[in-house]
Coordinates of C-alpha atoms in Angstrom, one line a residue:
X1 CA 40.1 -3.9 90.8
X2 CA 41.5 -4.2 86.9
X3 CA 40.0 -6.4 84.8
X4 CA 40.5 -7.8 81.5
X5 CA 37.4 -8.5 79.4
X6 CA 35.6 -8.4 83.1
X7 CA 37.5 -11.0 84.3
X8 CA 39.3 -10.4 87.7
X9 CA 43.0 -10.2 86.6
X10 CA 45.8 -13.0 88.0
X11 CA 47.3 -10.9 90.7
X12 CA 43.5 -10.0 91.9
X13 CA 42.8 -14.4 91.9
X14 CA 45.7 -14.6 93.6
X15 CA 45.1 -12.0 96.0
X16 CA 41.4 -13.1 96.4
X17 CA 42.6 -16.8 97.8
X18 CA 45.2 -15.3 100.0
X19 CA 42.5 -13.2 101.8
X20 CA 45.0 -10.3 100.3
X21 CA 42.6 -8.0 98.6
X22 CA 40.4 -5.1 100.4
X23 CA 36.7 -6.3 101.5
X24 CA 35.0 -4.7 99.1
X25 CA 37.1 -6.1 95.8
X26 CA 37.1 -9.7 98.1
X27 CA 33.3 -9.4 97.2
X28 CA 33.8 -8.2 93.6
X29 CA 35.9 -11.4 93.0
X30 CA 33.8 -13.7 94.5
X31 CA 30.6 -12.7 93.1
X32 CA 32.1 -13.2 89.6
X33 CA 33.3 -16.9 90.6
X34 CA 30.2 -17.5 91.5
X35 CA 28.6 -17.1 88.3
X36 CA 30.3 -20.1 87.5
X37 CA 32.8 -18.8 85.3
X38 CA 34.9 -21.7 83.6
X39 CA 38.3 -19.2 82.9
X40 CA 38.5 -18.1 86.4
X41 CA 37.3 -21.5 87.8
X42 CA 40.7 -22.9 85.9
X43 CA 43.0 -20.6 87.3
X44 CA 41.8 -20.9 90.8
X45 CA 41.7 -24.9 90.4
X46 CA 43.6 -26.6 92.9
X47 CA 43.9 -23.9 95.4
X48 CA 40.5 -23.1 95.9
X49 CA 37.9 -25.6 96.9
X50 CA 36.1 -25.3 99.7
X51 CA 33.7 -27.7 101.0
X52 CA 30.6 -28.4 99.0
X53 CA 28.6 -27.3 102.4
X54 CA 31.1 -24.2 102.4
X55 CA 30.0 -22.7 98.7
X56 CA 26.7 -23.3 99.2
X57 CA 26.5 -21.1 102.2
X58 CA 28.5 -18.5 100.1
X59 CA 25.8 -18.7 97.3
X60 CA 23.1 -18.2 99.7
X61 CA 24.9 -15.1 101.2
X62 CA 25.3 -13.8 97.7
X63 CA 21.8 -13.9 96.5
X64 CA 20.9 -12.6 100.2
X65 CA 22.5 -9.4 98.9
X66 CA 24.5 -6.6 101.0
X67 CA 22.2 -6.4 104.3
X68 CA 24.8 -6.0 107.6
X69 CA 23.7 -8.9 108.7
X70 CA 24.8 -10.9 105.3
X71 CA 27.9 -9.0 105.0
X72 CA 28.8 -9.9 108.8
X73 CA 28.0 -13.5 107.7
X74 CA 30.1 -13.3 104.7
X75 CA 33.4 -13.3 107.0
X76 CA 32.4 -16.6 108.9
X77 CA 32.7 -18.4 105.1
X78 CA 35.8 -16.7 104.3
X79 CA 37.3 -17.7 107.5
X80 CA 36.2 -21.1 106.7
X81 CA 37.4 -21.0 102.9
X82 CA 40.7 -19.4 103.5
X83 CA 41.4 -21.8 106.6
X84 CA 41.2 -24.6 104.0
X85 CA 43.5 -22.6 101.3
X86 CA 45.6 -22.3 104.1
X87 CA 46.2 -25.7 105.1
X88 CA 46.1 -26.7 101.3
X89 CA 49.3 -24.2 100.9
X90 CA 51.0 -25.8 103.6
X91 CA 50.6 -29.2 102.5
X92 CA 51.9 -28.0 99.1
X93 CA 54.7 -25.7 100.8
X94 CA 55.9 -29.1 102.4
X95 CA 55.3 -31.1 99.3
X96 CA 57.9 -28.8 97.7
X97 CA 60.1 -28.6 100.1
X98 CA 60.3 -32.8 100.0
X99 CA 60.7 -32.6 96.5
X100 CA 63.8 -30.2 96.6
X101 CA 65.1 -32.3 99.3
X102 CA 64.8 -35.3 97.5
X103 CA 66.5 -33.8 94.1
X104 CA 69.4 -32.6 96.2
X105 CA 70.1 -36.3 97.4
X106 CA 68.9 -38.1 93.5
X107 CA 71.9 -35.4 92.1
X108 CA 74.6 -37.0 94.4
X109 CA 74.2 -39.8 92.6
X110 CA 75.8 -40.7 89.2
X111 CA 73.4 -40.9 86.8
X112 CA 72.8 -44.2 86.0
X113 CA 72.4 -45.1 89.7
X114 CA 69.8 -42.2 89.7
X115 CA 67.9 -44.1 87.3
X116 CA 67.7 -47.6 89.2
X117 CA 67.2 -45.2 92.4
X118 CA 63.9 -43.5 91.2
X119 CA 63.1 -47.2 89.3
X120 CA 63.7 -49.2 92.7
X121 CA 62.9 -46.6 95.6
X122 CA 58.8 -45.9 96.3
X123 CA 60.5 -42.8 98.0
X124 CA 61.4 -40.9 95.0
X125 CA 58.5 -41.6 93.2
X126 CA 57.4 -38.6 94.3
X127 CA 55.8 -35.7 91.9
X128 CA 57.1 -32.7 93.1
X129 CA 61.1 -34.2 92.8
X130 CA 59.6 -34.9 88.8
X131 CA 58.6 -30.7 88.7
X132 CA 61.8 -30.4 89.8
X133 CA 63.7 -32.7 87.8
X134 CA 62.0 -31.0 84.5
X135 CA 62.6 -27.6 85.6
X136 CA 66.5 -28.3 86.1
X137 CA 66.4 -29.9 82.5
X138 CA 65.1 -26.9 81.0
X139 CA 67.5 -24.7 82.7
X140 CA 70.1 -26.7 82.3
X141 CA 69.6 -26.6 78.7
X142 CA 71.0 -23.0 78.5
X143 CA 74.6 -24.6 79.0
X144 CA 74.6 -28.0 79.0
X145 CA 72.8 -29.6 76.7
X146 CA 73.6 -33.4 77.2
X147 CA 73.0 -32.9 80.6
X148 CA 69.9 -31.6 80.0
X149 CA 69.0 -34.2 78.2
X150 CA 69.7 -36.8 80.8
X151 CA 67.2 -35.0 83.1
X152 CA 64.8 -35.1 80.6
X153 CA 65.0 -39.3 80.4
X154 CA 65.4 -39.2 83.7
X155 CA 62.0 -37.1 85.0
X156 CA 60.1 -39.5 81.8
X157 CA 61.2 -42.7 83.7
X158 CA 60.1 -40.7 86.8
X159 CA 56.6 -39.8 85.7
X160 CA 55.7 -43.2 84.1
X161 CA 56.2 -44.5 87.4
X162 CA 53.8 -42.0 88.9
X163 CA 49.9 -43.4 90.2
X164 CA 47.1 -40.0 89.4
X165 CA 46.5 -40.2 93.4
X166 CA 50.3 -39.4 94.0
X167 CA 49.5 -36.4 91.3
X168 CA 46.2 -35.2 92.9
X169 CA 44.3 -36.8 90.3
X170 CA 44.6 -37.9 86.9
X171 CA 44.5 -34.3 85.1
X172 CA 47.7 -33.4 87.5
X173 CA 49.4 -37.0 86.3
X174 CA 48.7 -36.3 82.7
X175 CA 49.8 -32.8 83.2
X176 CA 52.8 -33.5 84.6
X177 CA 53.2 -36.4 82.0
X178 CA 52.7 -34.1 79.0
X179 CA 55.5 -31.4 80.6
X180 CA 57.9 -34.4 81.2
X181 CA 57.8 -35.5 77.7
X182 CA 57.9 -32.3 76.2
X183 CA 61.0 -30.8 77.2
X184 CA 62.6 -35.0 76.8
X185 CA 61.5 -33.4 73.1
X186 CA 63.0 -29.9 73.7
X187 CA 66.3 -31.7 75.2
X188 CA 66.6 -34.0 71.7
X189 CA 66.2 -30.8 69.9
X190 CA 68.5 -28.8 71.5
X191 CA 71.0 -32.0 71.1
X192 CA 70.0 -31.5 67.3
X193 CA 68.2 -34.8 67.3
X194 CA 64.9 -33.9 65.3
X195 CA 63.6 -37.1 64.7
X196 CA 63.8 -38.4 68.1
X197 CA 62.1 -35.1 69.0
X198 CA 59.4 -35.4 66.7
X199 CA 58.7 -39.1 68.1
X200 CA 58.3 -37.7 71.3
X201 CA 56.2 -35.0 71.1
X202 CA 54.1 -37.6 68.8
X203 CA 53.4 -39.3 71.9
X204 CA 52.1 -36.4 73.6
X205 CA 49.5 -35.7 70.9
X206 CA 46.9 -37.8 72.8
X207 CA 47.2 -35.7 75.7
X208 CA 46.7 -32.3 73.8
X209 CA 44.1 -33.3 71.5
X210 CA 41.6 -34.3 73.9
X211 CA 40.0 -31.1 75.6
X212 CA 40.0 -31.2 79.3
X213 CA 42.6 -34.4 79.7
X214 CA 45.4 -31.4 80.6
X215 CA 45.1 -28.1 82.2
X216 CA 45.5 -25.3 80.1
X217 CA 49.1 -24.1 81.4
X218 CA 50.1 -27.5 80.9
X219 CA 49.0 -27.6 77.1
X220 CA 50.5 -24.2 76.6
X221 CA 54.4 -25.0 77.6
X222 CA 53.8 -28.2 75.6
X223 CA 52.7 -26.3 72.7
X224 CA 55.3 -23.4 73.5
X225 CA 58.1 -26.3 73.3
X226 CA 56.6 -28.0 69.6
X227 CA 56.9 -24.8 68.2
X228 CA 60.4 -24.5 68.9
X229 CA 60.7 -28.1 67.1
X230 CA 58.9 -26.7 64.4
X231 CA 60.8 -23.5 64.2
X232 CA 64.2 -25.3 64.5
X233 CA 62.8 -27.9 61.5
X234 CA 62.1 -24.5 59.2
X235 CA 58.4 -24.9 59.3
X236 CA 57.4 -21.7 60.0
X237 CA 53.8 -21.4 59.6
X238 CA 53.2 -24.0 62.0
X239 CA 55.3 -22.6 64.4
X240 CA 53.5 -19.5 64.3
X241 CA 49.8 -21.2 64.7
X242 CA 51.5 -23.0 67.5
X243 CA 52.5 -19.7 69.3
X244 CA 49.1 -18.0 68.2
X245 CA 47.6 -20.4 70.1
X246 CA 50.0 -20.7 73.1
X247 CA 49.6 -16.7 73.2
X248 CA 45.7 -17.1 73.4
X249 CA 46.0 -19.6 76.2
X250 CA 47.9 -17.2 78.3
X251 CA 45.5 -13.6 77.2
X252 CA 42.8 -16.0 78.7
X253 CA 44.2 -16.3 81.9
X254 CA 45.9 -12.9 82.2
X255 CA 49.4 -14.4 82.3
X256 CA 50.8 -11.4 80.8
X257 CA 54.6 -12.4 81.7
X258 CA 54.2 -15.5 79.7
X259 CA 52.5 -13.7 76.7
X260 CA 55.3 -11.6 76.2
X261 CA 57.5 -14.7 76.4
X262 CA 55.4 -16.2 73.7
X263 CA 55.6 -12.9 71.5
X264 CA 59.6 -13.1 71.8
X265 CA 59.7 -16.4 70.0
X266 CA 56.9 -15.8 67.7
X267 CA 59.2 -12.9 66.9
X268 CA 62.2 -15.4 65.9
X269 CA 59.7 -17.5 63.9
X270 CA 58.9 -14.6 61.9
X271 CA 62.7 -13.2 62.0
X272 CA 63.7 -16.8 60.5
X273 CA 61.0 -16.1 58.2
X274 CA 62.1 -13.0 56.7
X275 CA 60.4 -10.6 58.1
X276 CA 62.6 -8.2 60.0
X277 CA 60.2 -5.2 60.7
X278 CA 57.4 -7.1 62.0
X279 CA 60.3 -9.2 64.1
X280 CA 61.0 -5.6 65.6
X281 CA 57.6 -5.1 66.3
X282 CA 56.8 -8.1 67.9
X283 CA 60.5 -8.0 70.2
X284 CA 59.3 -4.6 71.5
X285 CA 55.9 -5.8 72.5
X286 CA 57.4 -8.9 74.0
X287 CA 59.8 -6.3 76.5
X288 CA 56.9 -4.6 77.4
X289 CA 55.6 -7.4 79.1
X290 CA 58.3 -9.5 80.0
X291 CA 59.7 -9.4 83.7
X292 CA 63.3 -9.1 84.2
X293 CA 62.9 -9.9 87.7
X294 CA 60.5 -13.1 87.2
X295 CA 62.6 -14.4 84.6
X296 CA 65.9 -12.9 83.4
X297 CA 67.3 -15.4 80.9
X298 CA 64.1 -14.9 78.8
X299 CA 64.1 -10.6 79.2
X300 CA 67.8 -11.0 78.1
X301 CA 67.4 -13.4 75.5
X302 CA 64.3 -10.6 74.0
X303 CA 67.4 -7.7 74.4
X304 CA 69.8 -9.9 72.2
X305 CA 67.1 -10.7 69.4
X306 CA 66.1 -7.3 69.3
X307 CA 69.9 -5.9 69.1
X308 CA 70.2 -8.7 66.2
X309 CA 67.4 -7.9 64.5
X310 CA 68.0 -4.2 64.5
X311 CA 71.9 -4.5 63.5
X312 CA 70.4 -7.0 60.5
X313 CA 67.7 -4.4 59.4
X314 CA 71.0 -1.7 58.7
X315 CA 70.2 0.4 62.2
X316 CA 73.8 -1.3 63.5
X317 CA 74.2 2.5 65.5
X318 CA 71.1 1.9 67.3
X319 CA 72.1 -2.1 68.1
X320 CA 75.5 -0.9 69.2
X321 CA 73.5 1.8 71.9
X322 CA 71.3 -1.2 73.0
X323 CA 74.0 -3.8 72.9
X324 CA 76.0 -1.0 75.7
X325 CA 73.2 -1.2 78.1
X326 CA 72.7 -4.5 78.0
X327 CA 76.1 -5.9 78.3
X328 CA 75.6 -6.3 82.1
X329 CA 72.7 -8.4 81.9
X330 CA 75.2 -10.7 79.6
X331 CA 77.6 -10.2 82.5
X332 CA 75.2 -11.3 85.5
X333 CA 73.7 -14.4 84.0
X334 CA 77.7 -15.8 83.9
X335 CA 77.4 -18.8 82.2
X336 CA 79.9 -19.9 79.2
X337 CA 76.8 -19.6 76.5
X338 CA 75.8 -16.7 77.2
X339 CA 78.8 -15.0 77.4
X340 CA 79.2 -17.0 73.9
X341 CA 76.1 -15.4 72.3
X342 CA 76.9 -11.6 73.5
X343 CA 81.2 -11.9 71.4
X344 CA 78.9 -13.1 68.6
X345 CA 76.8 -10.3 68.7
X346 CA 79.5 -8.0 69.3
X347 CA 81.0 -9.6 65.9
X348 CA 77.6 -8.8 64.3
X349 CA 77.5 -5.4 65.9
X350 CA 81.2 -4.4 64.4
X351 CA 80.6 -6.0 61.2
X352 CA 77.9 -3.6 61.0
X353 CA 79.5 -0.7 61.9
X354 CA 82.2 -1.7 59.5
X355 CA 84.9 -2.6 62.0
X356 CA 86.0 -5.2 60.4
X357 CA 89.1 -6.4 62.7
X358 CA 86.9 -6.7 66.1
X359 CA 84.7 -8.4 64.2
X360 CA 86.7 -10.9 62.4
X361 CA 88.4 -11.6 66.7
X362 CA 85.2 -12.2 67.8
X363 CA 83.9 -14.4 65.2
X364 CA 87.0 -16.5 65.2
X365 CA 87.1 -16.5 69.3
X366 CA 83.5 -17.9 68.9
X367 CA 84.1 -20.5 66.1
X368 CA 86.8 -22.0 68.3
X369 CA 84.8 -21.9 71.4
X370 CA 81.9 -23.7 70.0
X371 CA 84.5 -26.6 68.8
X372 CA 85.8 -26.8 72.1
X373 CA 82.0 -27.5 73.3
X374 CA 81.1 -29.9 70.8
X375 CA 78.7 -27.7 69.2
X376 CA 79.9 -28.2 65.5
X377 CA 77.0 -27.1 64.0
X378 CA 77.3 -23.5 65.7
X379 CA 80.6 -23.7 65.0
X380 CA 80.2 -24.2 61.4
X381 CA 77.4 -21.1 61.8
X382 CA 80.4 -18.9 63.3
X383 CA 82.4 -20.1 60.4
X384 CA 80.4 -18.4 57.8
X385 CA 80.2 -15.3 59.9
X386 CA 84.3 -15.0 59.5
X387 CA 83.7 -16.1 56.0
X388 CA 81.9 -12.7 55.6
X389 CA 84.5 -10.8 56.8
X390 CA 87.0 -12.1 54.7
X391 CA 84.8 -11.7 51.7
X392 CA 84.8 -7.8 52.4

């Protein structure tokens, strides 16, 4: 089994309370929960917990050691625990599957009826159609970002409606609480509203300072959110301590997908910053770990920093090679910023390489595109790009 620091890793967890793993590492992994470890009590929380009566037979069994007789008896306890994580699943499965449903019918409403709906209906208020009401508004805030912000308000108004018992207690309400409000402040500040931001993520403070009142994936995507406030607001060195601690969070609990997401926008902090060689260093690290598969917007959106950052360091040759290969992730996401961001970079990439004419098409394709969207201030960004070229 690999371990990081001796600590069963994620997949081996996961494995463990699926009844996945062979019998011997089953063993390994459960001897080490049992010595009451708090990291890998926190990552098992809410799908392990088996009946008081339950763990107390498997502590007896473990300090009974490996006679055929306890090992035969360990099996009757797993078949116990894993019937329980079983049923748990289900009920969660089916929780989900509500929660979708009920989305699909809330989004065939206009959105102010969605509001008095979710207000005036005990049937929404229902914690898994919140999950997926902030979900959308984060992804939805690669294209659209007013919509995104209506989600936002609209999963807010959700959760304060929301009773702990509906939200298995009141750690998963506060949770859920915290996430809610935290991308309400990611959607103001990708609507370039900074000061309504800042008020909002104010409000979470509470909720972050106080140890133990969220879970720690919880406080990490809040944190992982601020520091893109900060970052946007120019204030660097806090956005850095923000990710340095985000990053620490997920090394704790071996989420290894999520720390390279964290080390790709630690990298644009210290980009915006000024330091382009250590922005290279970090982008590489970050694609090392990142999952294309588990989450392509975020691999892609590493590929396109590090094709920027290498084209602004004077390695444009090199940008160009990487820009070639990754054109058809560009190609497969689809969406109209997206395709946006790779003409700009291809501007970048040709001013680099001294082509001057493609690049002066793109940026002006770009400038106008962004004015068609109502996006002035990236507009006005695109505008200093053509500027450039002109000033040749």
């Amino acid at each position: 089994m690999t371990t990081v620091e001796d600590h069963p890793t994620q997949e081996a967890l996961e494995g463990f309370l699926l009844g996945q793993l062979p019998a011997s590492e089953m063993r390994s992994v459960l001897r080490h929960l049992l010595t009451g470890c708090f990291l890998c009590q926190q990552v098992t929380v809410g799908l392990w917990e088996p009946e008081e009566e339950a763990f107390d037979d498997v502590l007896a069994l473990s300090e009974a050691g490996e006679s055929g007789q306890a090992l035969d008896e360990y099996d009757e306890v797993f078949d116990r625990v894993f019937a329980r994580v079983a049923t748990k699943e289900a009920v969660a499965a089916r929780e989900r599957e509500v929660g979708c449903e009920l989305f699909d019918e809330l989004m065939q409403h206009p959105a102010a009826r969605q509001h008095l709906l979710v207000r005036n209906s005990a049937r929404f208020r229902h914690r898994m159609l919140c999950e997926q009401i902030v979900q959308e508004s984060f992804t939805t805030g690669f294209k659209d970002v007013a919509r995104s912000l209506e989600l936002a308000r609209l999963a807010v108004a959700l959760v304060d409606l929301l009773s702990s018992e509906s939200c298995g207690g009141r750690e998963g309400l506060d949770g859920l609480r915290a996430r809610a409000y935290g991308q309400l402040g990611n959607a103001l500040r990708i609507n370039q509203d900074f000061p309504g931001a800042e008020q909002v993520f104010a409000n979470t403070q509470e909720l972050l300072d106080q140890p133990g009142r969220i879970g720690l994936l919880d406080k990490a995507r809040v944190l992982d959110l601020l520091a893109s406030l900060r970052k946007d607001q120019r204030r660097f060195a806090e956005a850095s301590q923000l990710l340095d601690r985000v990053g620490s969070i997920y090394r704790r609990l071996g989420q290894w997908h999520l720390l390279g997401r964290t080390l790709q926008q630690k990298s644009t902090v210290i980009g915006e910053a000024g330091d382009n060689e250590e922005e290279i260093r970090l982008l590489r690290r970050a694609l090392d770990l990142l999952d294309p598969q588990e989450e392509p917007r975020t691999f892609l959106a590493a590929r396109h920093n590090l094709i920027y950052a290498l084209n602004e360091s004077g390695r444009s040759r090199e940008a160009f090679a990487l820009l070639f290969h990754t054109r058809p992730l560009y190609l497969k996401t689809g969406d109209r910023m997206h395709l946006l961001r790779l003409r700009w970079l291809e501007g970048m990439v040709a001013q680099g390489l001294n082509r001057i004419e493609q690049a002066e098409a793109a940026y002006r394709e770009v400038r106008d595109a962004f004015l068609d969207l109502g996006l002035p201030y990236d507009a006005a960004l695109a505008a200093l790009d053509l500027a450039s070229v002109y000033n040749l």
